[in-house]
Amino acid sequence: MFRRSIYKTPAQLRSMVEPGLITARALDAVRELVRAGVTTGELDAAAERVIVDHGAEPNFKLVRGYHHATCISVNEQVVHGIPGDRVLQAGDIVSVDCGAQFQGWNGDSAVTFVVPDPGRPEVIARRQELSRVTEGSMWAGIAAMASATHIGEIGAAIEGFIEAQGVSSVSGETYGILREYVGHGIGRKMHEAPSVFNYRTPDAGAEIRPGLALAIEPMVTAGGEATFVEDDDWTVSTVDGTDGSHWEHSVARHEGGIWVLTAPDGGAAGLAPFGVVPVPIV
Ligand code: MG
Ligand code: MG
C-alpha cells in the first residue's frame, strides 16, 4: 500500500509557513482576552474568527466528532478540554490548543496561560512554574530537532529537561509527563506519522533530515502521570487532580536548519537559551 513519505519537499515546507502564522495569530487573539470572567467559549470564538478572517479553516473541526476551533483545558485538565460556558477564575491555569488549515496545509500549536490572581501569589507562582517547565521542555525538544539524527532524541531532550528541573521550588512537587498522548508529524493533515514521544524510548525512531515537519507538544503535570477521559469523551484530566500544562509548536527541519512554523520569529527567542538560531525556509 502506498504510504506518503514523512519527508516533504522545500516547496511543501514553504506552504506550511502561512498556516503556522495564522495559528500563531489565533493564539495571540486568545492571549489578549484571557482574564477572570471570560468564558472558554469566548476564547474559542476569538481564535476561530482570526482563522476564518485569514481565509483558513479551523482544522480541529476536521477531527471527527469535534465541533470547535480550539481545545481549552483548565487546571487539572491537561488536554482536549471542550470550550463552552465555563467562566475562567482568577488563578486558573489554562492551556489553549489551536490549529489552522490554509490552502491544504496545517499548523498546530498550544500555549498555557495563568489568569492573574493578586490574592493568591503562591498559587500563581506554582502554576507559572509548571507552565515555564513545560514550555522549556518543548523548546529543549525543538532545539534537539536542529541537530538530532533520530526522532527519539527529541523525547530524550524533553524528558531530560524536565528531570533537570527536579522538584518545584514553590511546591516541592515533581513533574509528570503524559505517556498516552504524543506529538506527531504534520502537513496535509494535522496528524500524520511519525509519533513524537515526550520521553525516552527504546527505539531511536525515524530519521530526522530535511523535509521533516513535526508538532512537538509536551503535556506535563505537577504530580502524577495517570490521566482519565472525562464523561464528555474528550477532556483528559489528571487522576490525582494536580494541574496540567500543554505547550506545542509545529517545526520544520529543512536544508538550512530548523524553523518554528507557528512562531512569528521562527522560534528565535525560545531557542536562544539552547544556542540554536532558526533559519527561514527559502
Ligand atoms: Mg495541538
Ligand atoms: Mg498536535
Short mmCIF file of C-alpha atoms and ligand atoms in Angstrom, two decimals:
data_model
loop_
_atom_site.label_atom_id
_atom_site.label_comp_id
_atom_site.label_asym_id
_atom_site.label_seq_id
_atom_site.Cartn_x
_atom_site.Cartn_y
_atom_site.Cartn_z
CA MET A 1 0.00 0.00 0.00
CA PHE A 2 1.26 3.45 -0.84
CA ARG A 3 2.34 5.47 2.14
CA ARG A 4 3.08 9.14 1.79
CA SER A 5 6.67 9.95 2.70
CA ILE A 6 7.11 11.69 6.03
CA TYR A 7 9.67 13.95 4.33
CA LYS A 8 8.41 16.98 2.46
CA THR A 9 9.87 18.98 -0.38
CA PRO A 10 11.12 22.54 0.21
CA ALA A 11 8.05 23.85 -1.63
CA GLN A 12 5.77 21.83 0.64
CA LEU A 13 7.51 23.15 3.76
CA ARG A 14 7.08 26.69 2.42
CA SER A 15 3.36 26.01 2.10
CA MET A 16 3.29 25.34 5.84
CA VAL A 17 4.56 28.79 6.82
CA GLU A 18 1.27 30.63 6.33
CA PRO A 19 -0.99 28.17 8.22
CA GLY A 20 1.58 28.26 11.01
CA LEU A 21 1.44 32.04 11.21
CA ILE A 22 -2.36 32.05 11.13
CA THR A 23 -2.36 29.60 14.03
CA ALA A 24 0.01 31.89 15.95
CA ARG A 25 -2.26 34.89 15.33
CA ALA A 26 -5.28 32.96 16.58
CA LEU A 27 -3.47 32.18 19.83
CA ASP A 28 -2.39 35.84 20.09
CA ALA A 29 -6.07 36.80 19.97
CA VAL A 30 -6.80 34.37 22.78
CA ARG A 31 -3.89 35.72 24.84
CA GLU A 32 -5.35 39.23 24.66
CA LEU A 33 -8.70 38.02 26.03
CA VAL A 34 -7.57 35.74 28.85
CA ARG A 35 -8.79 37.15 32.19
CA ALA A 36 -11.10 36.23 35.03
CA GLY A 37 -14.72 36.34 33.85
CA VAL A 38 -14.23 35.34 30.23
CA THR A 39 -15.70 32.04 29.09
CA THR A 40 -13.71 29.39 27.28
CA GLY A 41 -16.31 29.62 24.52
CA GLU A 42 -15.46 33.29 24.02
CA LEU A 43 -11.79 32.40 23.68
CA ASP A 44 -12.67 29.73 21.13
CA ALA A 45 -14.77 32.20 19.12
CA ALA A 46 -11.91 34.70 19.03
CA ALA A 47 -9.50 32.07 17.72
CA GLU A 48 -11.95 30.91 15.07
CA ARG A 49 -12.59 34.49 13.94
CA VAL A 50 -8.89 35.06 13.27
CA ILE A 51 -8.54 31.78 11.37
CA VAL A 52 -11.59 32.43 9.19
CA ASP A 53 -10.63 36.08 8.60
CA HIS A 54 -7.35 34.84 7.12
CA GLY A 55 -9.17 32.60 4.65
CA ALA A 56 -8.24 29.48 6.58
CA GLU A 57 -10.35 26.93 8.41
CA PRO A 58 -10.05 25.57 11.95
CA ASN A 59 -8.54 22.14 11.41
CA PHE A 60 -9.81 20.94 14.80
CA LYS A 61 -13.27 20.96 13.22
CA LEU A 62 -11.98 18.43 10.68
CA VAL A 63 -11.40 15.94 13.52
CA ARG A 64 -14.31 13.52 13.53
CA GLY A 65 -16.86 14.39 16.19
CA TYR A 66 -15.21 17.65 17.26
CA HIS A 67 -17.00 20.95 16.67
CA HIS A 68 -14.70 23.70 17.99
CA ALA A 69 -11.67 25.64 16.78
CA THR A 70 -9.69 25.05 19.97
CA CYS A 71 -9.29 22.73 22.91
CA ILE A 72 -9.19 24.62 26.19
CA SER A 73 -8.09 22.73 29.29
CA VAL A 74 -8.32 24.29 32.76
CA ASN A 75 -6.42 23.33 35.95
CA GLU A 76 -6.46 19.51 36.36
CA GLN A 77 -7.49 19.18 32.71
CA VAL A 78 -4.35 18.69 30.63
CA VAL A 79 -5.52 18.44 27.01
CA HIS A 80 -8.62 18.10 24.82
CA GLY A 81 -10.91 20.25 27.01
CA ILE A 82 -14.02 21.43 25.17
CA PRO A 83 -14.64 25.20 25.13
CA GLY A 84 -18.06 26.37 26.26
CA ASP A 85 -19.78 28.12 29.16
CA ARG A 86 -17.01 27.65 31.69
CA VAL A 87 -16.01 31.01 33.20
CA LEU A 88 -12.30 31.45 33.89
CA GLN A 89 -11.47 32.26 37.50
CA ALA A 90 -8.57 34.23 38.93
CA GLY A 91 -5.61 31.88 39.32
CA ASP A 92 -6.74 29.30 36.73
CA ILE A 93 -4.07 27.65 34.61
CA VAL A 94 -5.44 27.40 31.07
CA SER A 95 -3.96 25.51 28.12
CA VAL A 96 -5.25 26.50 24.68
CA ASP A 97 -4.57 24.26 21.67
CA CYS A 98 -5.43 25.52 18.18
CA GLY A 99 -4.75 24.87 14.53
CA ALA A 100 -5.43 26.28 11.07
CA GLN A 101 -5.59 24.67 7.66
CA PHE A 102 -4.72 27.02 4.81
CA GLN A 103 -4.60 26.01 1.14
CA GLY A 104 -4.43 22.37 2.17
CA TRP A 105 -1.61 22.67 4.73
CA ASN A 106 -1.79 22.67 8.51
CA GLY A 107 -0.48 24.40 11.61
CA ASP A 108 -0.90 23.19 15.21
CA SER A 109 0.19 24.99 18.38
CA ALA A 110 -0.68 25.25 22.06
CA VAL A 111 0.11 27.68 24.85
CA THR A 112 -0.59 27.81 28.58
CA PHE A 113 -1.77 30.95 30.40
CA VAL A 114 -2.17 31.62 34.11
CA VAL A 115 -5.01 34.01 34.97
CA PRO A 116 -3.69 36.67 37.37
CA ASP A 117 -4.80 36.45 41.00
CA PRO A 118 -3.35 39.13 43.28
CA GLY A 119 -4.81 37.40 46.34
CA ARG A 120 -3.02 34.07 45.85
CA PRO A 121 0.59 34.71 44.83
CA GLU A 122 1.72 31.20 45.83
CA VAL A 123 -0.85 29.57 43.55
CA ILE A 124 0.20 31.81 40.68
CA ALA A 125 3.89 31.11 41.27
CA ARG A 126 3.32 27.35 41.34
CA ARG A 127 1.25 27.34 38.17
CA GLN A 128 3.56 29.72 36.32
CA GLU A 129 6.44 27.44 37.18
CA LEU A 130 4.59 24.41 35.79
CA SER A 131 3.90 26.33 32.58
CA ARG A 132 7.51 27.53 32.38
CA VAL A 133 8.89 24.00 32.85
CA THR A 134 6.51 22.65 30.19
CA GLU A 135 7.37 25.41 27.74
CA GLY A 136 11.07 24.94 28.42
CA SER A 137 10.82 21.22 27.75
CA MET A 138 9.13 21.98 24.43
CA TRP A 139 11.98 24.31 23.43
CA ALA A 140 14.51 21.69 24.51
CA GLY A 141 12.79 19.21 22.21
CA ILE A 142 12.64 21.71 19.35
CA ALA A 143 16.32 22.59 19.84
CA ALA A 144 17.18 18.88 19.66
CA MET A 145 15.48 18.71 16.27
CA ALA A 146 18.16 21.06 14.91
CA SER A 147 20.98 18.57 15.40
CA ALA A 148 19.41 15.20 16.22
CA THR A 149 19.65 12.33 13.76
CA HIS A 150 16.58 10.44 15.02
CA ILE A 151 13.23 11.44 16.50
CA GLY A 152 13.92 9.58 19.73
CA GLU A 153 16.41 12.28 20.66
CA ILE A 154 13.58 14.81 20.86
CA GLY A 155 11.78 12.86 23.57
CA ALA A 156 15.03 12.32 25.42
CA ALA A 157 15.67 16.09 25.39
CA ILE A 158 12.15 16.81 26.65
CA GLU A 159 12.35 14.28 29.47
CA GLY A 160 15.91 15.32 30.33
CA PHE A 161 14.88 18.96 30.62
CA ILE A 162 12.03 18.10 32.96
CA GLU A 163 14.21 15.84 35.10
CA ALA A 164 16.79 18.61 35.37
CA GLN A 165 14.16 20.86 36.95
CA GLY A 166 13.96 18.47 39.91
CA VAL A 167 11.08 19.39 42.15
CA SER A 168 9.09 22.60 42.05
CA SER A 169 10.85 25.31 44.02
CA VAL A 170 7.44 26.59 45.06
CA SER A 171 5.51 23.47 45.98
CA GLY A 172 8.07 20.68 46.23
CA GLU A 173 6.10 18.72 43.63
CA THR A 174 7.81 16.66 40.98
CA TYR A 175 6.65 16.87 37.39
CA GLY A 176 4.97 14.13 35.39
CA ILE A 177 4.86 13.61 31.61
CA LEU A 178 1.74 12.25 29.95
CA ARG A 179 2.63 8.96 28.27
CA GLU A 180 -0.52 8.13 26.31
CA TYR A 181 -0.52 11.36 24.29
CA VAL A 182 2.28 12.34 21.94
CA GLY A 183 3.39 14.77 19.26
CA HIS A 184 3.15 13.94 15.58
CA GLY A 185 4.07 14.66 12.02
CA ILE A 186 2.11 17.48 10.37
CA GLY A 187 1.45 18.54 6.81
CA ARG A 188 -1.52 17.88 4.53
CA LYS A 189 -3.19 16.55 7.65
CA MET A 190 -2.88 17.93 11.15
CA HIS A 191 -1.98 14.49 12.48
CA GLU A 192 0.47 12.48 10.41
CA ALA A 193 3.16 9.87 11.05
CA PRO A 194 5.51 9.68 12.87
CA SER A 195 4.64 9.87 16.55
CA VAL A 196 6.89 12.13 18.65
CA PHE A 197 7.16 10.78 22.18
CA ASN A 198 7.79 13.20 25.02
CA TYR A 199 10.05 10.77 26.85
CA ARG A 200 12.90 8.34 26.24
CA THR A 201 12.01 5.28 24.19
CA PRO A 202 13.98 2.13 23.38
CA ASP A 203 13.60 2.78 19.65
CA ALA A 204 15.59 5.55 18.01
CA GLY A 205 12.59 6.36 15.84
CA ALA A 206 12.51 7.79 12.35
CA GLU A 207 15.45 9.62 10.86
CA ILE A 208 15.50 13.39 11.18
CA ARG A 209 16.51 15.00 7.93
CA PRO A 210 15.44 17.92 5.73
CA GLY A 211 11.76 17.77 4.87
CA LEU A 212 10.54 16.62 8.28
CA ALA A 213 7.74 18.67 9.87
CA LEU A 214 6.73 17.79 13.43
CA ALA A 215 4.33 19.05 16.07
CA ILE A 216 6.31 18.87 19.32
CA GLU A 217 3.95 19.04 22.29
CA PRO A 218 4.87 18.02 25.82
CA MET A 219 1.96 17.59 28.24
CA VAL A 220 3.20 17.94 31.81
CA THR A 221 1.58 17.68 35.22
CA ALA A 222 2.56 18.96 38.63
CA GLY A 223 2.15 15.45 40.02
CA GLY A 224 1.26 12.01 38.77
CA GLU A 225 1.24 10.92 35.13
CA ALA A 226 -2.05 9.00 35.25
CA THR A 227 -4.97 10.56 33.39
CA PHE A 228 -8.54 9.68 32.55
CA VAL A 229 -11.03 10.88 29.94
CA GLU A 230 -13.96 12.77 31.45
CA ASP A 231 -17.61 11.96 30.72
CA ASP A 232 -17.64 14.35 27.75
CA ASP A 233 -15.45 11.71 25.98
CA TRP A 234 -12.76 14.31 25.20
CA THR A 235 -11.27 16.08 28.19
CA VAL A 236 -8.11 14.45 29.57
CA SER A 237 -7.65 15.15 33.30
CA THR A 238 -5.17 14.03 35.92
CA VAL A 239 -6.29 11.21 38.21
CA ASP A 240 -4.66 12.86 41.23
CA GLY A 241 -6.20 16.25 40.46
CA THR A 242 -2.91 18.06 40.04
CA ASP A 243 -2.53 20.80 37.46
CA GLY A 244 -1.57 20.22 33.85
CA SER A 245 0.16 22.32 31.18
CA HIS A 246 0.48 21.87 27.42
CA TRP A 247 2.76 23.71 25.01
CA GLU A 248 3.13 22.94 21.32
CA HIS A 249 4.77 24.22 18.17
CA SER A 250 4.92 22.95 14.58
CA VAL A 251 8.54 22.81 13.44
CA ALA A 252 10.22 22.17 10.08
CA ARG A 253 13.69 20.78 9.50
CA HIS A 254 14.99 21.95 6.13
CA GLU A 255 18.29 22.17 4.29
CA GLY A 256 19.30 25.32 6.15
CA GLY A 257 18.31 24.31 9.68
CA ILE A 258 15.05 24.43 11.62
CA TRP A 259 12.21 26.93 11.56
CA VAL A 260 9.32 27.04 14.03
CA LEU A 261 6.33 27.45 11.74
CA THR A 262 3.89 28.55 14.45
CA ALA A 263 6.15 31.27 15.90
CA PRO A 264 6.38 34.63 14.10
CA ASP A 265 10.11 34.80 14.94
CA GLY A 266 10.69 31.23 13.81
CA GLY A 267 11.42 30.31 17.40
CA ALA A 268 14.43 32.65 17.81
CA ALA A 269 13.55 33.79 21.34
CA GLY A 270 12.67 30.35 22.68
CA LEU A 271 15.69 28.68 21.08
CA ALA A 272 18.24 31.29 22.16
CA PRO A 273 18.92 29.66 25.58
CA PHE A 274 19.81 26.47 23.72
CA GLY A 275 22.22 28.20 21.33
CA VAL A 276 20.08 27.40 18.29
CA VAL A 277 19.36 30.07 15.68
CA PRO A 278 16.38 29.29 13.44
CA VAL A 279 16.82 29.68 9.69
CA PRO A 280 13.96 30.83 7.43
CA ILE A 281 12.75 28.35 4.82
CA VAL A 282 13.72 29.60 1.35
MG MG B 1 -2.37 20.86 19.09
MG MG B 2 -0.70 18.42 17.97
#
